[in-house]
Amino acid sequence: MPNLYIISGCNGAGKTTASYAMFPEMLDCKEFINADEIAKGLSPFQPETVAIDAGRIMLMRMNEMLRMKEDFAIETTLATKSYANFIRRAQNEGYFVTLIYFWLESPELAIRRVEQRVRFGGHHVPDEVVLRRYYAGMRNLFSMFIPIADYWILIDNSTDPFQMIAEGNRTQVQDIQDEEIFYYLKNV
């Protein structure tokens, strides 16, 4: 059964960093599709100018991976509902979908992390966009994405090392390590 990994969380949550560490060795997943990385490849000094093109390329590659029945991972903030239909389609084509959500304790921390990333040559995201995506992603996590994921895990990436919050599947929460954060996220 092929695997689709959804790497999610707000801007600055550490999704890309974790993905490069996790996928090749730990999960034997060689394909990581990330619109930000695609944009950087298209226009290294101004990736924001090719964001729409990068998004189109990402969608084409996702569809290609589905056709090939290969394991792959995608990155998203979950701020939009656009991936829900794609996840269902992947499941209908035999994919097992794992959702990994990296949470940060505040939008201010997310903004600081993005600022730090920019200082080290990473891409900028305006503060108001970080703030909007921070809350929209958490709302969509429980209302739309956890109910369709075959397996999900929530991680608090506010500190080093990260802490697991909870894990479960479509029908049940299997383990809650931090009830306070879990119920906060669930009720945003």
JSON list of C-alpha atoms in Angstrom, two decimals:
[
{"chain": "A", "resi": 1, "resn": "MET", "atom": "CA", "xyz": [0.00, 0.00, 0.00]},
{"chain": "A", "resi": 2, "resn": "PRO", "atom": "CA", "xyz": [1.52, 3.35, -0.98]},
{"chain": "A", "resi": 3, "resn": "ASN", "atom": "CA", "xyz": [1.83, 6.11, 1.62]},
{"chain": "A", "resi": 4, "resn": "LEU", "atom": "CA", "xyz": [0.93, 9.78, 1.47]},
{"chain": "A", "resi": 5, "resn": "TYR", "atom": "CA", "xyz": [2.41, 11.88, 4.26]},
{"chain": "A", "resi": 6, "resn": "ILE", "atom": "CA", "xyz": [0.85, 15.27, 4.96]},
{"chain": "A", "resi": 7, "resn": "ILE", "atom": "CA", "xyz": [3.36, 17.46, 6.79]},
{"chain": "A", "resi": 8, "resn": "SER", "atom": "CA", "xyz": [1.43, 20.34, 8.26]},
{"chain": "A", "resi": 9, "resn": "GLY", "atom": "CA", "xyz": [1.55, 23.22, 10.68]},
{"chain": "A", "resi": 10, "resn": "CYS", "atom": "CA", "xyz": [1.78, 26.98, 10.67]},
{"chain": "A", "resi": 11, "resn": "ASN", "atom": "CA", "xyz": [4.53, 28.92, 8.95]},
{"chain": "A", "resi": 12, "resn": "GLY", "atom": "CA", "xyz": [7.72, 28.63, 10.98]},
{"chain": "A", "resi": 13, "resn": "ALA", "atom": "CA", "xyz": [6.68, 25.40, 12.71]},
{"chain": "A", "resi": 14, "resn": "GLY", "atom": "CA", "xyz": [9.63, 23.43, 11.34]},
{"chain": "A", "resi": 15, "resn": "LYS", "atom": "CA", "xyz": [7.82, 21.38, 8.70]},
{"chain": "A", "resi": 16, "resn": "THR", "atom": "CA", "xyz": [10.53, 21.52, 6.05]},
{"chain": "A", "resi": 17, "resn": "THR", "atom": "CA", "xyz": [13.38, 20.99, 8.51]},
{"chain": "A", "resi": 18, "resn": "ALA", "atom": "CA", "xyz": [11.67, 17.95, 10.00]},
{"chain": "A", "resi": 19, "resn": "SER", "atom": "CA", "xyz": [10.83, 16.59, 6.57]},
{"chain": "A", "resi": 20, "resn": "TYR", "atom": "CA", "xyz": [14.41, 16.58, 5.37]},
{"chain": "A", "resi": 21, "resn": "ALA", "atom": "CA", "xyz": [15.44, 14.74, 8.53]},
{"chain": "A", "resi": 22, "resn": "MET", "atom": "CA", "xyz": [12.52, 12.33, 8.64]},
{"chain": "A", "resi": 23, "resn": "PHE", "atom": "CA", "xyz": [11.64, 11.18, 5.16]},
{"chain": "A", "resi": 24, "resn": "PRO", "atom": "CA", "xyz": [14.70, 9.80, 3.44]},
{"chain": "A", "resi": 25, "resn": "GLU", "atom": "CA", "xyz": [15.96, 7.65, 6.30]},
{"chain": "A", "resi": 26, "resn": "MET", "atom": "CA", "xyz": [13.22, 7.12, 8.86]},
{"chain": "A", "resi": 27, "resn": "LEU", "atom": "CA", "xyz": [10.27, 6.61, 6.52]},
{"chain": "A", "resi": 28, "resn": "ASP", "atom": "CA", "xyz": [12.09, 5.59, 3.32]},
{"chain": "A", "resi": 29, "resn": "CYS", "atom": "CA", "xyz": [10.08, 8.23, 1.46]},
{"chain": "A", "resi": 30, "resn": "LYS", "atom": "CA", "xyz": [12.17, 9.81, -1.28]},
{"chain": "A", "resi": 31, "resn": "GLU", "atom": "CA", "xyz": [9.64, 12.28, -2.68]},
{"chain": "A", "resi": 32, "resn": "PHE", "atom": "CA", "xyz": [8.88, 15.48, -0.75]},
{"chain": "A", "resi": 33, "resn": "ILE", "atom": "CA", "xyz": [6.70, 17.93, -2.68]},
{"chain": "A", "resi": 34, "resn": "ASN", "atom": "CA", "xyz": [6.85, 21.44, -1.29]},
{"chain": "A", "resi": 35, "resn": "ALA", "atom": "CA", "xyz": [5.67, 24.55, -3.16]},
{"chain": "A", "resi": 36, "resn": "ASP", "atom": "CA", "xyz": [8.13, 26.77, -1.27]},
{"chain": "A", "resi": 37, "resn": "GLU", "atom": "CA", "xyz": [11.07, 24.61, -2.32]},
{"chain": "A", "resi": 38, "resn": "ILE", "atom": "CA", "xyz": [9.80, 24.53, -5.91]},
{"chain": "A", "resi": 39, "resn": "ALA", "atom": "CA", "xyz": [9.51, 28.34, -5.90]},
{"chain": "A", "resi": 40, "resn": "LYS", "atom": "CA", "xyz": [13.06, 28.60, -4.58]},
{"chain": "A", "resi": 41, "resn": "GLY", "atom": "CA", "xyz": [14.21, 26.46, -7.50]},
{"chain": "A", "resi": 42, "resn": "LEU", "atom": "CA", "xyz": [12.37, 28.63, -10.02]},
{"chain": "A", "resi": 43, "resn": "SER", "atom": "CA", "xyz": [13.49, 31.98, -8.60]},
{"chain": "A", "resi": 44, "resn": "PRO", "atom": "CA", "xyz": [16.07, 31.64, -5.82]},
{"chain": "A", "resi": 45, "resn": "PHE", "atom": "CA", "xyz": [16.22, 35.35, -4.99]},
{"chain": "A", "resi": 46, "resn": "GLN", "atom": "CA", "xyz": [12.49, 36.14, -5.31]},
{"chain": "A", "resi": 47, "resn": "PRO", "atom": "CA", "xyz": [10.54, 32.92, -4.72]},
{"chain": "A", "resi": 48, "resn": "GLU", "atom": "CA", "xyz": [7.39, 34.85, -3.79]},
{"chain": "A", "resi": 49, "resn": "THR", "atom": "CA", "xyz": [7.13, 36.06, -7.41]},
{"chain": "A", "resi": 50, "resn": "VAL", "atom": "CA", "xyz": [6.61, 32.50, -8.70]},
{"chain": "A", "resi": 51, "resn": "ALA", "atom": "CA", "xyz": [4.38, 31.14, -5.93]},
{"chain": "A", "resi": 52, "resn": "ILE", "atom": "CA", "xyz": [1.44, 30.47, -8.27]},
{"chain": "A", "resi": 53, "resn": "ASP", "atom": "CA", "xyz": [3.64, 28.66, -10.78]},
{"chain": "A", "resi": 54, "resn": "ALA", "atom": "CA", "xyz": [5.19, 26.63, -7.96]},
{"chain": "A", "resi": 55, "resn": "GLY", "atom": "CA", "xyz": [1.72, 25.67, -6.72]},
{"chain": "A", "resi": 56, "resn": "ARG", "atom": "CA", "xyz": [0.76, 24.43, -10.19]},
{"chain": "A", "resi": 57, "resn": "ILE", "atom": "CA", "xyz": [3.95, 22.39, -10.46]},
{"chain": "A", "resi": 58, "resn": "MET", "atom": "CA", "xyz": [3.31, 20.93, -7.01]},
{"chain": "A", "resi": 59, "resn": "LEU", "atom": "CA", "xyz": [-0.20, 19.83, -8.00]},
{"chain": "A", "resi": 60, "resn": "MET", "atom": "CA", "xyz": [1.06, 18.27, -11.23]},
{"chain": "A", "resi": 61, "resn": "ARG", "atom": "CA", "xyz": [3.73, 16.34, -9.32]},
{"chain": "A", "resi": 62, "resn": "MET", "atom": "CA", "xyz": [1.21, 15.17, -6.71]},
{"chain": "A", "resi": 63, "resn": "ASN", "atom": "CA", "xyz": [-1.05, 13.83, -9.46]},
{"chain": "A", "resi": 64, "resn": "GLU", "atom": "CA", "xyz": [1.91, 12.17, -11.15]},
{"chain": "A", "resi": 65, "resn": "MET", "atom": "CA", "xyz": [2.88, 10.42, -7.89]},
{"chain": "A", "resi": 66, "resn": "LEU", "atom": "CA", "xyz": [-0.69, 9.16, -7.48]},
{"chain": "A", "resi": 67, "resn": "ARG", "atom": "CA", "xyz": [-0.63, 7.71, -10.98]},
{"chain": "A", "resi": 68, "resn": "MET", "atom": "CA", "xyz": [2.68, 5.97, -10.25]},
{"chain": "A", "resi": 69, "resn": "LYS", "atom": "CA", "xyz": [1.40, 4.66, -6.86]},
{"chain": "A", "resi": 70, "resn": "GLU", "atom": "CA", "xyz": [4.62, 5.86, -5.19]},
{"chain": "A", "resi": 71, "resn": "ASP", "atom": "CA", "xyz": [5.10, 6.99, -1.60]},
{"chain": "A", "resi": 72, "resn": "PHE", "atom": "CA", "xyz": [5.32, 10.77, -1.27]},
{"chain": "A", "resi": 73, "resn": "ALA", "atom": "CA", "xyz": [4.97, 13.63, 1.16]},
{"chain": "A", "resi": 74, "resn": "ILE", "atom": "CA", "xyz": [3.50, 17.10, 0.79]},
{"chain": "A", "resi": 75, "resn": "GLU", "atom": "CA", "xyz": [3.74, 20.15, 2.98]},
{"chain": "A", "resi": 76, "resn": "THR", "atom": "CA", "xyz": [0.85, 22.46, 3.88]},
{"chain": "A", "resi": 77, "resn": "THR", "atom": "CA", "xyz": [-0.31, 24.85, 6.58]},
{"chain": "A", "resi": 78, "resn": "LEU", "atom": "CA", "xyz": [-3.84, 23.35, 6.33]},
{"chain": "A", "resi": 79, "resn": "ALA", "atom": "CA", "xyz": [-5.08, 26.95, 6.14]},
{"chain": "A", "resi": 80, "resn": "THR", "atom": "CA", "xyz": [-7.20, 26.09, 3.12]},
{"chain": "A", "resi": 81, "resn": "LYS", "atom": "CA", "xyz": [-9.49, 23.15, 2.57]},
{"chain": "A", "resi": 82, "resn": "SER", "atom": "CA", "xyz": [-8.07, 22.38, -0.87]},
{"chain": "A", "resi": 83, "resn": "TYR", "atom": "CA", "xyz": [-6.18, 19.22, 0.11]},
{"chain": "A", "resi": 84, "resn": "ALA", "atom": "CA", "xyz": [-9.18, 17.39, 1.59]},
{"chain": "A", "resi": 85, "resn": "ASN", "atom": "CA", "xyz": [-10.46, 16.18, -1.78]},
{"chain": "A", "resi": 86, "resn": "PHE", "atom": "CA", "xyz": [-6.96, 15.18, -2.83]},
{"chain": "A", "resi": 87, "resn": "ILE", "atom": "CA", "xyz": [-6.57, 13.10, 0.35]},
{"chain": "A", "resi": 88, "resn": "ARG", "atom": "CA", "xyz": [-9.86, 11.32, -0.31]},
{"chain": "A", "resi": 89, "resn": "ARG", "atom": "CA", "xyz": [-8.84, 10.67, -3.89]},
{"chain": "A", "resi": 90, "resn": "ALA", "atom": "CA", "xyz": [-5.50, 9.23, -2.74]},
{"chain": "A", "resi": 91, "resn": "GLN", "atom": "CA", "xyz": [-7.32, 6.95, -0.29]},
{"chain": "A", "resi": 92, "resn": "ASN", "atom": "CA", "xyz": [-9.68, 5.82, -3.05]},
{"chain": "A", "resi": 93, "resn": "GLU", "atom": "CA", "xyz": [-6.60, 4.90, -5.07]},
{"chain": "A", "resi": 94, "resn": "GLY", "atom": "CA", "xyz": [-5.23, 2.77, -2.23]},
{"chain": "A", "resi": 95, "resn": "TYR", "atom": "CA", "xyz": [-3.04, 5.22, -0.32]},
{"chain": "A", "resi": 96, "resn": "PHE", "atom": "CA", "xyz": [-2.59, 5.16, 3.45]},
{"chain": "A", "resi": 97, "resn": "VAL", "atom": "CA", "xyz": [-2.62, 8.79, 4.59]},
{"chain": "A", "resi": 98, "resn": "THR", "atom": "CA", "xyz": [-0.55, 9.91, 7.57]},
{"chain": "A", "resi": 99, "resn": "LEU", "atom": "CA", "xyz": [-1.03, 13.45, 8.85]},
{"chain": "A", "resi": 100, "resn": "ILE", "atom": "CA", "xyz": [1.76, 14.98, 10.94]},
{"chain": "A", "resi": 101, "resn": "TYR", "atom": "CA", "xyz": [0.91, 18.37, 12.44]},
{"chain": "A", "resi": 102, "resn": "PHE", "atom": "CA", "xyz": [3.62, 20.57, 13.97]},
{"chain": "A", "resi": 103, "resn": "TRP", "atom": "CA", "xyz": [2.11, 23.03, 16.45]},
{"chain": "A", "resi": 104, "resn": "LEU", "atom": "CA", "xyz": [3.69, 26.16, 17.92]},
{"chain": "A", "resi": 105, "resn": "GLU", "atom": "CA", "xyz": [2.45, 27.66, 21.18]},
{"chain": "A", "resi": 106, "resn": "SER", "atom": "CA", "xyz": [1.67, 31.08, 19.72]},
{"chain": "A", "resi": 107, "resn": "PRO", "atom": "CA", "xyz": [1.46, 32.99, 16.45]},
{"chain": "A", "resi": 108, "resn": "GLU", "atom": "CA", "xyz": [4.14, 35.31, 17.84]},
{"chain": "A", "resi": 109, "resn": "LEU", "atom": "CA", "xyz": [6.55, 32.38, 18.03]},
{"chain": "A", "resi": 110, "resn": "ALA", "atom": "CA", "xyz": [5.64, 31.48, 14.44]},
{"chain": "A", "resi": 111, "resn": "ILE", "atom": "CA", "xyz": [6.40, 35.05, 13.32]},
{"chain": "A", "resi": 112, "resn": "ARG", "atom": "CA", "xyz": [9.75, 35.01, 15.17]},
{"chain": "A", "resi": 113, "resn": "ARG", "atom": "CA", "xyz": [10.65, 31.67, 13.55]},
{"chain": "A", "resi": 114, "resn": "VAL", "atom": "CA", "xyz": [9.84, 33.04, 10.09]},
{"chain": "A", "resi": 115, "resn": "GLU", "atom": "CA", "xyz": [11.97, 36.14, 10.81]},
{"chain": "A", "resi": 116, "resn": "GLN", "atom": "CA", "xyz": [14.82, 33.86, 11.90]},
{"chain": "A", "resi": 117, "resn": "ARG", "atom": "CA", "xyz": [14.44, 31.77, 8.74]},
{"chain": "A", "resi": 118, "resn": "VAL", "atom": "CA", "xyz": [14.67, 34.92, 6.60]},
{"chain": "A", "resi": 119, "resn": "ARG", "atom": "CA", "xyz": [17.90, 35.94, 8.38]},
{"chain": "A", "resi": 120, "resn": "PHE", "atom": "CA", "xyz": [19.35, 32.60, 7.29]},
{"chain": "A", "resi": 121, "resn": "GLY", "atom": "CA", "xyz": [18.26, 33.00, 3.66]},
{"chain": "A", "resi": 122, "resn": "GLY", "atom": "CA", "xyz": [14.79, 31.43, 3.86]},
{"chain": "A", "resi": 123, "resn": "HIS", "atom": "CA", "xyz": [11.59, 32.80, 2.41]},
{"chain": "A", "resi": 124, "resn": "HIS", "atom": "CA", "xyz": [9.53, 35.56, 3.99]},
{"chain": "A", "resi": 125, "resn": "VAL", "atom": "CA", "xyz": [5.85, 35.30, 4.88]},
{"chain": "A", "resi": 126, "resn": "PRO", "atom": "CA", "xyz": [4.08, 38.53, 5.94]},
{"chain": "A", "resi": 127, "resn": "ASP", "atom": "CA", "xyz": [3.08, 38.64, 9.62]},
{"chain": "A", "resi": 128, "resn": "GLU", "atom": "CA", "xyz": [-0.64, 38.97, 8.82]},
{"chain": "A", "resi": 129, "resn": "VAL", "atom": "CA", "xyz": [-0.47, 35.85, 6.63]},
{"chain": "A", "resi": 130, "resn": "VAL", "atom": "CA", "xyz": [1.33, 33.90, 9.37]},
{"chain": "A", "resi": 131, "resn": "LEU", "atom": "CA", "xyz": [-1.34, 34.98, 11.85]},
{"chain": "A", "resi": 132, "resn": "ARG", "atom": "CA", "xyz": [-4.25, 34.05, 9.56]},
{"chain": "A", "resi": 133, "resn": "ARG", "atom": "CA", "xyz": [-2.77, 30.67, 8.67]},
{"chain": "A", "resi": 134, "resn": "TYR", "atom": "CA", "xyz": [-1.90, 29.91, 12.30]},
{"chain": "A", "resi": 135, "resn": "TYR", "atom": "CA", "xyz": [-5.55, 29.87, 13.37]},
{"chain": "A", "resi": 136, "resn": "ALA", "atom": "CA", "xyz": [-7.09, 28.65, 10.10]},
{"chain": "A", "resi": 137, "resn": "GLY", "atom": "CA", "xyz": [-4.78, 25.63, 10.06]},
{"chain": "A", "resi": 138, "resn": "MET", "atom": "CA", "xyz": [-5.71, 24.64, 13.61]},
{"chain": "A", "resi": 139, "resn": "ARG", "atom": "CA", "xyz": [-9.43, 24.96, 12.88]},
{"chain": "A", "resi": 140, "resn": "ASN", "atom": "CA", "xyz": [-9.18, 22.89, 9.71]},
{"chain": "A", "resi": 141, "resn": "LEU", "atom": "CA", "xyz": [-7.01, 20.30, 11.44]},
{"chain": "A", "resi": 142, "resn": "PHE", "atom": "CA", "xyz": [-9.85, 19.05, 13.62]},
{"chain": "A", "resi": 143, "resn": "SER", "atom": "CA", "xyz": [-12.84, 19.96, 11.47]},
{"chain": "A", "resi": 144, "resn": "MET", "atom": "CA", "xyz": [-11.58, 18.54, 8.21]},
{"chain": "A", "resi": 145, "resn": "PHE", "atom": "CA", "xyz": [-8.24, 16.74, 8.19]},
{"chain": "A", "resi": 146, "resn": "ILE", "atom": "CA", "xyz": [-8.10, 14.55, 11.30]},
{"chain": "A", "resi": 147, "resn": "PRO", "atom": "CA", "xyz": [-11.48, 12.98, 10.41]},
{"chain": "A", "resi": 148, "resn": "ILE", "atom": "CA", "xyz": [-10.12, 11.74, 7.07]},
{"chain": "A", "resi": 149, "resn": "ALA", "atom": "CA", "xyz": [-6.51, 10.83, 7.96]},
{"chain": "A", "resi": 150, "resn": "ASP", "atom": "CA", "xyz": [-5.83, 7.12, 8.36]},
{"chain": "A", "resi": 151, "resn": "TYR", "atom": "CA", "xyz": [-3.29, 7.98, 11.06]},
{"chain": "A", "resi": 152, "resn": "TRP", "atom": "CA", "xyz": [-2.41, 11.33, 12.61]},
{"chain": "A", "resi": 153, "resn": "ILE", "atom": "CA", "xyz": [0.09, 12.66, 15.11]},
{"chain": "A", "resi": 154, "resn": "LEU", "atom": "CA", "xyz": [0.23, 16.10, 16.72]},
{"chain": "A", "resi": 155, "resn": "ILE", "atom": "CA", "xyz": [3.62, 17.45, 17.77]},
{"chain": "A", "resi": 156, "resn": "ASP", "atom": "CA", "xyz": [4.48, 20.49, 19.89]},
{"chain": "A", "resi": 157, "resn": "ASN", "atom": "CA", "xyz": [7.53, 21.91, 18.12]},
{"chain": "A", "resi": 158, "resn": "SER", "atom": "CA", "xyz": [7.73, 25.02, 20.32]},
{"chain": "A", "resi": 159, "resn": "THR", "atom": "CA", "xyz": [10.79, 23.71, 22.12]},
{"chain": "A", "resi": 160, "resn": "ASP", "atom": "CA", "xyz": [13.77, 21.51, 21.39]},
{"chain": "A", "resi": 161, "resn": "PRO", "atom": "CA", "xyz": [13.29, 18.63, 21.64]},
{"chain": "A", "resi": 162, "resn": "PHE", "atom": "CA", "xyz": [9.74, 18.52, 20.36]},
{"chain": "A", "resi": 163, "resn": "GLN", "atom": "CA", "xyz": [6.99, 16.86, 22.42]},
{"chain": "A", "resi": 164, "resn": "MET", "atom": "CA", "xyz": [4.25, 14.57, 21.18]},
{"chain": "A", "resi": 165, "resn": "ILE", "atom": "CA", "xyz": [0.76, 15.91, 21.95]},
{"chain": "A", "resi": 166, "resn": "ALA", "atom": "CA", "xyz": [-1.47, 13.09, 20.72]},
{"chain": "A", "resi": 167, "resn": "GLU", "atom": "CA", "xyz": [-1.99, 10.47, 18.03]},
{"chain": "A", "resi": 168, "resn": "GLY", "atom": "CA", "xyz": [-4.90, 8.58, 16.60]},
{"chain": "A", "resi": 169, "resn": "ASN", "atom": "CA", "xyz": [-6.78, 7.49, 13.52]},
{"chain": "A", "resi": 170, "resn": "ARG", "atom": "CA", "xyz": [-10.03, 8.38, 11.76]},
{"chain": "A", "resi": 171, "resn": "THR", "atom": "CA", "xyz": [-12.21, 6.82, 14.43]},
{"chain": "A", "resi": 172, "resn": "GLN", "atom": "CA", "xyz": [-10.39, 7.42, 17.70]},
{"chain": "A", "resi": 173, "resn": "VAL", "atom": "CA", "xyz": [-7.73, 9.21, 19.65]},
{"chain": "A", "resi": 174, "resn": "GLN", "atom": "CA", "xyz": [-5.27, 6.48, 20.58]},
{"chain": "A", "resi": 175, "resn": "ASP", "atom": "CA", "xyz": [-2.94, 8.35, 22.91]},
{"chain": "A", "resi": 176, "resn": "ILE", "atom": "CA", "xyz": [-2.93, 11.82, 24.46]},
{"chain": "A", "resi": 177, "resn": "GLN", "atom": "CA", "xyz": [0.39, 12.91, 25.94]},
{"chain": "A", "resi": 178, "resn": "ASP", "atom": "CA", "xyz": [-0.62, 16.52, 26.65]},
{"chain": "A", "resi": 179, "resn": "GLU", "atom": "CA", "xyz": [-4.34, 16.92, 27.35]},
{"chain": "A", "resi": 180, "resn": "GLU", "atom": "CA", "xyz": [-4.19, 20.68, 27.85]},
{"chain": "A", "resi": 181, "resn": "ILE", "atom": "CA", "xyz": [-2.72, 21.37, 24.41]},
{"chain": "A", "resi": 182, "resn": "PHE", "atom": "CA", "xyz": [-4.82, 18.69, 22.71]},
{"chain": "A", "resi": 183, "resn": "TYR", "atom": "CA", "xyz": [-8.12, 20.13, 23.94]},
{"chain": "A", "resi": 184, "resn": "TYR", "atom": "CA", "xyz": [-6.97, 23.67, 23.24]},
{"chain": "A", "resi": 185, "resn": "LEU", "atom": "CA", "xyz": [-6.26, 22.70, 19.63]},
{"chain": "A", "resi": 186, "resn": "LYS", "atom": "CA", "xyz": [-9.51, 20.81, 19.35]},
{"chain": "A", "resi": 187, "resn": "ASN", "atom": "CA", "xyz": [-11.54, 23.81, 20.53]},
{"chain": "A", "resi": 188, "resn": "VAL", "atom": "CA", "xyz": [-9.85, 26.65, 18.62]}
]
